[in-house]
Amino acid sequence: MKRFYLVGFLTLTLFDTLTQISIKYAGAHALPLEFSAAWLGRLFGNLWVYGAVLSYIGAFFTWMTLLRRAPVGPAFAASHLEIISVLVLSSILFNEHIGWGGILGCALILLGIIFLAIGETSAPEAENDKTPNAEKLEPGA
């Protein structure tokens, strides 16, 4: 099951990252922004727009598959790994500066994911079984 989570969240991160990078490339190729047929042609003639749409659909289906099995808390936290990957790739591909605030934010995201995962694995199984007592089910007791 751990391999399922690892592969699933890496796939989700890949799709989410590809979506964001594709949107950035599509936006850069669609400039200058204007309301005209030429601009719409530039926008929809760009393959990055379709890459963004397809990778967003892939992320959606990956996320829905993960939510069937993964605990919600750690799953939601781990879904934010894309913030780190997009930050790093934007620095490389678009020459964007990563400041100390960005580095600290990435570290806090990773710490949050780790703490939620540890908390989820150390939670006792008895908490998940919340079957009511038989006395509470009987009317008039």
Tab-separated table of N, CA and C in Angstrom:
chain	number	residue	atom	x	y	z
A	1	MET	N	0.825	-1.197	0.000
A	1	MET	CA	0.000	0.000	0.000
A	1	MET	C	0.866	1.256	0.000
A	2	LYS	N	2.024	1.203	0.646
A	2	LYS	CA	2.892	2.383	0.667
A	2	LYS	C	3.378	2.726	-0.736
A	3	ARG	N	3.593	1.715	-1.561
A	3	ARG	CA	4.021	1.971	-2.930
A	3	ARG	C	2.905	2.679	-3.698
A	4	PHE	N	1.663	2.280	-3.433
A	4	PHE	CA	0.507	2.937	-4.060
A	4	PHE	C	0.510	4.433	-3.742
A	5	TYR	N	0.711	4.768	-2.455
A	5	TYR	CA	0.739	6.173	-2.060
A	5	TYR	C	1.908	6.904	-2.708
A	6	LEU	N	3.067	6.300	-2.693
A	6	LEU	CA	4.254	6.938	-3.256
A	6	LEU	C	4.067	7.217	-4.747
A	7	VAL	N	3.665	6.192	-5.487
A	7	VAL	CA	3.458	6.361	-6.931
A	7	VAL	C	2.308	7.334	-7.195
A	8	GLY	N	1.247	7.220	-6.418
A	8	GLY	CA	0.089	8.084	-6.609
A	8	GLY	C	0.412	9.543	-6.382
A	9	PHE	N	1.086	9.861	-5.279
A	9	PHE	CA	1.379	11.265	-4.994
A	9	PHE	C	2.464	11.819	-5.903
A	10	LEU	N	3.385	10.989	-6.345
A	10	LEU	CA	4.363	11.458	-7.334
A	10	LEU	C	3.674	11.753	-8.668
A	11	THR	N	2.724	10.895	-9.047
A	11	THR	CA	1.971	11.123	-10.279
A	11	THR	C	1.132	12.390	-10.171
A	12	LEU	N	0.481	12.566	-9.026
A	12	LEU	CA	-0.316	13.780	-8.816
A	12	LEU	C	0.563	15.024	-8.883
A	13	THR	N	1.714	14.966	-8.241
A	13	THR	CA	2.641	16.101	-8.270
A	13	THR	C	3.110	16.380	-9.699
A	14	LEU	N	3.382	15.331	-10.438
A	14	LEU	CA	3.809	15.502	-11.831
A	14	LEU	C	2.715	16.175	-12.659
A	15	PHE	N	1.484	15.685	-12.551
A	15	PHE	CA	0.375	16.285	-13.306
A	15	PHE	C	0.139	17.734	-12.886
A	16	ASP	N	0.102	17.984	-11.574
A	16	ASP	CA	-0.136	19.354	-11.098
A	16	ASP	C	0.975	20.301	-11.539
A	17	THR	N	2.205	19.839	-11.469
A	17	THR	CA	3.343	20.661	-11.881
A	17	THR	C	3.274	20.956	-13.379
A	18	LEU	N	2.986	19.937	-14.161
A	18	LEU	CA	2.872	20.129	-15.606
A	18	LEU	C	1.746	21.108	-15.938
A	19	THR	N	0.653	21.039	-15.186
A	19	THR	CA	-0.451	21.980	-15.406
A	19	THR	C	0.017	23.414	-15.193
A	20	GLN	N	0.665	23.674	-14.062
A	20	GLN	CA	1.088	25.038	-13.739
A	20	GLN	C	2.155	25.555	-14.703
A	21	ILE	N	3.115	24.723	-15.038
A	21	ILE	CA	4.173	25.148	-15.968
A	21	ILE	C	3.583	25.390	-17.358
A	22	SER	N	2.641	24.541	-17.776
A	22	SER	CA	1.985	24.736	-19.074
A	22	SER	C	1.206	26.045	-19.107
A	23	ILE	N	0.534	26.364	-18.012
A	23	ILE	CA	-0.207	27.635	-17.951
A	23	ILE	C	0.756	28.817	-18.051
A	24	LYS	N	1.905	28.717	-17.391
A	24	LYS	CA	2.885	29.806	-17.457
A	24	LYS	C	3.426	29.974	-18.877
A	25	TYR	N	3.739	28.857	-19.537
A	25	TYR	CA	4.230	28.930	-20.916
A	25	TYR	C	3.139	29.450	-21.857
A	26	ALA	N	1.906	28.964	-21.687
A	26	ALA	CA	0.811	29.426	-22.543
A	26	ALA	C	0.579	30.920	-22.371
A	27	GLY	N	0.635	31.387	-21.141
A	27	GLY	CA	0.458	32.814	-20.881
A	27	GLY	C	1.559	33.644	-21.512
A	28	ALA	N	2.778	33.148	-21.441
A	28	ALA	CA	3.897	33.884	-22.025
A	28	ALA	C	3.791	33.947	-23.549
A	29	HIS	N	3.306	32.865	-24.174
A	29	HIS	CA	3.190	32.836	-25.633
A	29	HIS	C	1.967	33.584	-26.146
A	30	ALA	N	1.000	33.867	-25.265
A	30	ALA	CA	-0.221	34.547	-25.693
A	30	ALA	C	-0.108	36.069	-25.591
A	31	LEU	N	0.996	36.566	-25.071
A	31	LEU	CA	1.163	38.012	-24.930
A	31	LEU	C	1.392	38.670	-26.279
A	32	PRO	N	1.007	39.884	-26.480
A	32	PRO	CA	0.335	40.796	-25.568
A	32	PRO	C	-1.159	40.475	-25.488
A	33	LEU	N	-1.717	40.690	-24.312
A	33	LEU	CA	-3.124	40.431	-24.057
A	33	LEU	C	-3.976	41.465	-24.779
A	34	GLU	N	-4.879	40.983	-25.598
A	34	GLU	CA	-5.786	41.867	-26.331
A	34	GLU	C	-7.039	41.068	-26.680
A	35	PHE	N	-8.120	41.761	-26.851
A	35	PHE	CA	-9.369	41.104	-27.211
A	35	PHE	C	-9.528	41.162	-28.721
A	36	SER	N	-9.004	40.122	-29.393
A	36	SER	CA	-9.083	40.088	-30.849
A	36	SER	C	-9.004	38.644	-31.323
A	37	ALA	N	-9.362	38.448	-32.572
A	37	ALA	CA	-9.278	37.113	-33.158
A	37	ALA	C	-7.824	36.649	-33.252
A	38	ALA	N	-6.924	37.582	-33.472
A	38	ALA	CA	-5.505	37.226	-33.553
A	38	ALA	C	-5.002	36.691	-32.217
A	39	TRP	N	-5.436	37.326	-31.129
A	39	TRP	CA	-5.020	36.857	-29.805
A	39	TRP	C	-5.598	35.479	-29.509
A	40	LEU	N	-6.875	35.265	-29.818
A	40	LEU	CA	-7.478	33.945	-29.620
A	40	LEU	C	-6.771	32.890	-30.458
A	41	GLY	N	-6.367	33.268	-31.663
A	41	GLY	CA	-5.603	32.348	-32.504
A	41	GLY	C	-4.258	31.989	-31.888
A	42	ARG	N	-3.574	33.016	-31.339
A	42	ARG	CA	-2.295	32.752	-30.651
A	42	ARG	C	-2.503	31.856	-29.440
A	43	LEU	N	-3.566	32.120	-28.693
A	43	LEU	CA	-3.821	31.358	-27.472
A	43	LEU	C	-4.145	29.903	-27.777
A	44	PHE	N	-5.134	29.678	-28.631
A	44	PHE	CA	-5.566	28.303	-28.902
A	44	PHE	C	-4.710	27.598	-29.952
A	45	GLY	N	-3.810	28.308	-30.581
A	45	GLY	CA	-2.849	27.693	-31.482
A	45	GLY	C	-1.603	27.222	-30.745
A	46	ASN	N	-1.572	27.458	-29.454
A	46	ASN	CA	-0.425	27.121	-28.623
A	46	ASN	C	-0.641	25.761	-27.964
A	47	LEU	N	0.293	24.854	-28.126
A	47	LEU	CA	0.151	23.509	-27.552
A	47	LEU	C	0.176	23.509	-26.025
A	48	TRP	N	0.754	24.527	-25.412
A	48	TRP	CA	0.812	24.574	-23.948
A	48	TRP	C	-0.580	24.667	-23.324
A	49	VAL	N	-1.511	25.295	-24.013
A	49	VAL	CA	-2.887	25.371	-23.504
A	49	VAL	C	-3.470	23.967	-23.389
A	50	TYR	N	-3.267	23.159	-24.395
A	50	TYR	CA	-3.805	21.794	-24.388
A	50	TYR	C	-3.048	20.908	-23.395
A	51	GLY	N	-1.759	21.173	-23.235
A	51	GLY	CA	-0.996	20.457	-22.212
A	51	GLY	C	-1.528	20.750	-20.820
A	52	ALA	N	-1.914	22.005	-20.586
A	52	ALA	CA	-2.475	22.387	-19.293
A	52	ALA	C	-3.806	21.693	-19.047
A	53	VAL	N	-4.652	21.661	-20.055
A	53	VAL	CA	-5.964	21.025	-19.901
A	53	VAL	C	-5.816	19.524	-19.672
A	54	LEU	N	-5.008	18.860	-20.480
A	54	LEU	CA	-4.834	17.413	-20.337
A	54	LEU	C	-4.182	17.033	-19.009
A	55	SER	N	-3.190	17.796	-18.587
A	55	SER	CA	-2.549	17.467	-17.317
A	55	SER	C	-3.473	17.773	-16.138
A	56	TYR	N	-4.350	18.758	-16.271
A	56	TYR	CA	-5.336	19.039	-15.225
A	56	TYR	C	-6.327	17.886	-15.103
A	57	ILE	N	-6.746	17.337	-16.232
A	57	ILE	CA	-7.642	16.174	-16.211
A	57	ILE	C	-6.931	14.977	-15.580
A	58	GLY	N	-5.664	14.780	-15.928
A	58	GLY	CA	-4.887	13.696	-15.317
A	58	GLY	C	-4.762	13.870	-13.816
A	59	ALA	N	-4.544	15.100	-13.366
A	59	ALA	CA	-4.449	15.376	-11.931
A	59	ALA	C	-5.770	15.093	-11.233
A	60	PHE	N	-6.877	15.455	-11.869
A	60	PHE	CA	-8.193	15.216	-11.276
A	60	PHE	C	-8.429	13.725	-11.055
A	61	PHE	N	-8.202	12.911	-12.077
A	61	PHE	CA	-8.441	11.482	-11.939
A	61	PHE	C	-7.455	10.822	-10.965
A	62	THR	N	-6.227	11.297	-10.950
A	62	THR	CA	-5.260	10.774	-9.980
A	62	THR	C	-5.701	11.113	-8.562
A	63	TRP	N	-6.149	12.338	-8.348
A	63	TRP	CA	-6.598	12.777	-7.023
A	63	TRP	C	-7.810	11.964	-6.568
A	64	MET	N	-8.767	11.740	-7.452
A	64	MET	CA	-9.959	10.961	-7.094
A	64	MET	C	-9.581	9.520	-6.739
A	65	THR	N	-8.633	8.955	-7.442
A	65	THR	CA	-8.175	7.599	-7.142
A	65	THR	C	-7.484	7.554	-5.785
A	66	LEU	N	-6.665	8.542	-5.498
A	66	LEU	CA	-5.977	8.583	-4.212
A	66	LEU	C	-6.949	8.759	-3.048
A	67	LEU	N	-7.972	9.568	-3.238
A	67	LEU	CA	-8.917	9.827	-2.155
A	67	LEU	C	-9.732	8.602	-1.765
A	68	ARG	N	-9.821	7.624	-2.650
A	68	ARG	CA	-10.527	6.389	-2.296
A	68	ARG	C	-9.797	5.616	-1.208
A	69	ARG	N	-8.480	5.730	-1.153
A	69	ARG	CA	-7.692	4.911	-0.241
A	69	ARG	C	-6.901	5.697	0.795
A	70	ALA	N	-6.470	6.872	0.454
A	70	ALA	CA	-5.573	7.625	1.335
A	70	ALA	C	-6.369	8.373	2.404
A	71	PRO	N	-5.808	8.491	3.606
A	71	PRO	CA	-6.438	9.324	4.627
A	71	PRO	C	-6.453	10.780	4.162
A	72	VAL	N	-7.531	11.480	4.439
A	72	VAL	CA	-7.738	12.817	3.872
A	72	VAL	C	-6.682	13.822	4.340
A	73	GLY	N	-6.344	13.834	5.625
A	73	GLY	CA	-5.388	14.828	6.139
A	73	GLY	C	-4.042	14.778	5.447
A	74	PRO	N	-3.350	13.637	5.520
A	74	PRO	CA	-2.063	13.553	4.823
A	74	PRO	C	-2.185	13.689	3.311
A	75	ALA	N	-3.295	13.195	2.747
A	75	ALA	CA	-3.473	13.301	1.294
A	75	ALA	C	-3.576	14.761	0.871
A	76	PHE	N	-4.349	15.537	1.616
A	76	PHE	CA	-4.493	16.954	1.282
A	76	PHE	C	-3.165	17.673	1.424
A	77	ALA	N	-2.416	17.361	2.472
A	77	ALA	CA	-1.114	18.002	2.659
A	77	ALA	C	-0.148	17.607	1.541
A	78	ALA	N	-0.117	16.324	1.213
A	78	ALA	CA	0.809	15.850	0.182
A	78	ALA	C	0.450	16.395	-1.196
A	79	SER	N	-0.811	16.738	-1.399
A	79	SER	CA	-1.189	17.294	-2.692
A	79	SER	C	-0.558	18.666	-2.915
A	80	HIS	N	-0.002	19.257	-1.874
A	80	HIS	CA	0.643	20.564	-2.005
A	80	HIS	C	2.135	20.469	-2.353
A	81	LEU	N	2.608	19.272	-2.639
A	81	LEU	CA	3.998	19.127	-3.091
A	81	LEU	C	4.238	19.879	-4.398
A	82	GLU	N	3.187	20.079	-5.160
A	82	GLU	CA	3.328	20.802	-6.421
A	82	GLU	C	3.817	22.222	-6.211
A	83	ILE	N	3.502	22.817	-5.073
A	83	ILE	CA	3.958	24.184	-4.802
A	83	ILE	C	5.482	24.218	-4.818
A	84	ILE	N	6.084	23.216	-4.233
A	84	ILE	CA	7.543	23.149	-4.186
A	84	ILE	C	8.106	22.886	-5.581
A	85	SER	N	7.526	21.923	-6.293
A	85	SER	CA	8.059	21.587	-7.617
A	85	SER	C	7.883	22.743	-8.607
A	86	VAL	N	6.756	23.437	-8.538
A	86	VAL	CA	6.542	24.577	-9.439
A	86	VAL	C	7.509	25.710	-9.094
A	87	LEU	N	7.741	25.937	-7.809
A	87	LEU	CA	8.682	26.979	-7.391
A	87	LEU	C	10.079	26.696	-7.937
A	88	VAL	N	10.526	25.458	-7.795
A	88	VAL	CA	11.870	25.096	-8.266
A	88	VAL	C	11.951	25.177	-9.787
A	89	LEU	N	10.960	24.616	-10.478
A	89	LEU	CA	10.995	24.654	-11.943
A	89	LEU	C	10.838	26.070	-12.494
A	90	SER	N	10.046	26.892	-11.829
A	90	SER	CA	9.914	28.285	-12.270
A	90	SER	C	11.228	29.033	-12.131
A	91	SER	N	11.979	28.693	-11.121
A	91	SER	CA	13.297	29.299	-10.944
A	91	SER	C	14.230	28.898	-12.084
A	92	ILE	N	14.143	27.635	-12.470
A	92	ILE	CA	15.027	27.125	-13.527
A	92	ILE	C	14.568	27.589	-14.909
A	93	LEU	N	13.278	27.417	-15.204
A	93	LEU	CA	12.775	27.667	-16.557
A	93	LEU	C	12.480	29.133	-16.854
A	94	PHE	N	12.051	29.882	-15.822
A	94	PHE	CA	11.632	31.266	-16.045
A	94	PHE	C	12.526	32.280	-15.326
A	95	ASN	N	13.628	31.814	-14.776
A	95	ASN	CA	14.575	32.666	-14.053
A	95	ASN	C	13.918	33.460	-12.929
A	96	GLU	N	12.970	32.847	-12.240
A	96	GLU	CA	12.316	33.504	-11.114
A	96	GLU	C	13.166	33.310	-9.865
A	97	HIS	N	13.215	34.330	-9.058
A	97	HIS	CA	14.033	34.312	-7.842
A	97	HIS	C	13.285	33.608	-6.710
A	98	ILE	N	13.999	32.743	-5.997
A	98	ILE	CA	13.443	32.104	-4.800
A	98	ILE	C	14.088	32.775	-3.595
A	99	GLY	N	13.281	33.448	-2.816
A	99	GLY	CA	13.787	34.122	-1.624
A	99	GLY	C	13.726	33.210	-0.404
A	100	TRP	N	14.166	33.774	0.719
A	100	TRP	CA	14.159	33.004	1.961
A	100	TRP	C	12.738	32.652	2.394
A	101	GLY	N	11.791	33.503	2.081
A	101	GLY	CA	10.402	33.196	2.408
A	101	GLY	C	9.906	31.967	1.657
A	102	GLY	N	10.275	31.859	0.405
A	102	GLY	CA	9.906	30.684	-0.399
A	102	GLY	C	10.552	29.417	0.107
A	103	ILE	N	11.814	29.532	0.481
A	103	ILE	CA	12.524	28.367	1.019
A	103	ILE	C	11.909	27.932	2.342
A	104	LEU	N	11.614	28.898	3.206
A	104	LEU	CA	10.981	28.587	4.486
A	104	LEU	C	9.593	27.978	4.272
A	105	GLY	N	8.826	28.519	3.338
A	105	GLY	CA	7.507	27.973	3.028
A	105	GLY	C	7.587	26.529	2.555
A	106	CYS	N	8.556	26.231	1.699
A	106	CYS	CA	8.744	24.855	1.222
A	106	CYS	C	9.086	23.917	2.379
A	107	ALA	N	9.951	24.373	3.250
A	107	ALA	CA	10.324	23.553	4.408
A	107	ALA	C	9.115	23.291	5.308
A	108	LEU	N	8.276	24.307	5.509
A	108	LEU	CA	7.086	24.133	6.341
A	108	LEU	C	6.072	23.191	5.690
A	109	ILE	N	5.950	23.245	4.384
A	109	ILE	CA	5.060	22.309	3.684
A	109	ILE	C	5.545	20.883	3.893
A	110	LEU	N	6.847	20.668	3.712
A	110	LEU	CA	7.396	19.325	3.905
A	110	LEU	C	7.230	18.849	5.344
A	111	LEU	N	7.468	19.738	6.312
A	111	LEU	CA	7.280	19.366	7.718
A	111	LEU	C	5.821	19.024	8.012
A	112	GLY	N	4.910	19.783	7.460
A	112	GLY	CA	3.490	19.502	7.658
A	112	GLY	C	3.093	18.142	7.109
A	113	ILE	N	3.583	17.810	5.934
A	113	ILE	CA	3.289	16.507	5.333
A	113	ILE	C	3.850	15.396	6.206
A	114	ILE	N	5.075	15.572	6.661
A	114	ILE	CA	5.711	14.545	7.505
A	114	ILE	C	4.944	14.370	8.808
A	115	PHE	N	4.596	15.471	9.476
A	115	PHE	CA	3.881	15.364	10.753
A	115	PHE	C	2.501	14.740	10.580
A	116	LEU	N	1.786	15.108	9.524
A	116	LEU	CA	0.479	14.501	9.299
A	116	LEU	C	0.590	13.010	8.985
A	117	ALA	N	1.606	12.639	8.221
A	117	ALA	CA	1.800	11.222	7.906
A	117	ALA	C	2.154	10.436	9.164
A	118	ILE	N	3.011	10.999	10.008
A	118	ILE	CA	3.371	10.324	11.264
A	118	ILE	C	2.149	10.202	12.165
A	119	GLY	N	1.379	11.259	12.259
A	119	GLY	CA	0.179	11.237	13.089
A	119	GLY	C	-0.843	10.226	12.601
A	120	GLU	N	-0.961	10.079	11.295
A	120	GLU	CA	-1.923	9.142	10.730
A	120	GLU	C	-1.494	7.698	10.960
A	121	THR	N	-0.202	7.422	10.847
A	121	THR	CA	0.263	6.048	11.028
A	121	THR	C	0.312	5.645	12.494
A	122	SER	N	0.411	6.609	13.395
A	122	SER	CA	0.480	6.261	14.814
A	122	SER	C	-0.890	6.275	15.484
A	123	ALA	N	-1.950	6.681	14.768
A	123	ALA	CA	-3.293	6.706	15.354
A	123	ALA	C	-3.770	5.277	15.576
A	124	PRO	N	-4.338	4.991	16.742
A	124	PRO	CA	-4.805	3.630	17.009
A	124	PRO	C	-5.994	3.269	16.136
A	125	GLU	N	-6.088	2.007	15.774
A	125	GLU	CA	-7.170	1.523	14.930
A	125	GLU	C	-8.518	1.599	15.639
A	126	ALA	N	-8.527	1.601	16.961
A	126	ALA	CA	-9.782	1.623	17.713
A	126	ALA	C	-10.574	2.901	17.455
A	127	GLU	N	-9.903	3.978	17.133
A	127	GLU	CA	-10.602	5.234	16.864
A	127	GLU	C	-11.424	5.152	15.590
A	128	ASN	N	-10.993	4.318	14.650
A	128	ASN	CA	-11.706	4.201	13.389
A	128	ASN	C	-13.002	3.410	13.539
A	129	ASP	N	-13.106	2.570	14.570
A	129	ASP	CA	-14.287	1.761	14.802
A	129	ASP	C	-15.177	2.489	15.800
A	130	LYS	N	-16.169	3.181	15.310
A	130	LYS	CA	-17.058	3.953	16.174
A	130	LYS	C	-18.462	3.369	16.121
A	131	THR	N	-18.557	2.037	16.256
A	131	THR	CA	-19.846	1.373	16.256
A	131	THR	C	-20.576	1.699	17.550
A	132	PRO	N	-21.823	2.133	17.483
A	132	PRO	CA	-22.555	2.460	18.710
A	132	PRO	C	-22.823	1.207	19.543
A	133	ASN	N	-22.931	1.404	20.838
A	133	ASN	CA	-23.251	0.293	21.728
A	133	ASN	C	-24.660	-0.194	21.465
A	134	ALA	N	-24.902	-1.461	21.756
A	134	ALA	CA	-26.226	-2.061	21.527
A	134	ALA	C	-27.266	-1.358	22.386
A	135	GLU	N	-26.912	-0.893	23.588
A	135	GLU	CA	-27.870	-0.251	24.476
A	135	GLU	C	-28.407	1.042	23.836
A	136	LYS	N	-27.574	1.738	23.109
A	136	LYS	CA	-27.990	3.002	22.515
A	136	LYS	C	-28.929	2.785	21.326
A	137	LEU	N	-28.892	1.581	20.743
A	137	LEU	CA	-29.727	1.314	19.573
A	137	LEU	C	-31.136	0.896	19.939
A	138	GLU	N	-31.341	0.402	21.138
A	138	GLU	CA	-32.666	-0.079	21.550
A	138	GLU	C	-33.546	1.099	21.938
A	139	PRO	N	-34.745	1.173	21.354
A	139	PRO	CA	-35.633	2.271	21.728
A	139	PRO	C	-36.208	2.068	23.125
A	140	GLY	N	-36.355	3.135	23.846
A	140	GLY	CA	-36.972	3.101	25.166
A	140	GLY	C	-36.085	2.547	26.261
A	141	ALA	N	-34.826	2.340	26.010
A	141	ALA	CA	-33.957	1.771	27.044
A	141	ALA	C	-33.439	2.793	27.991
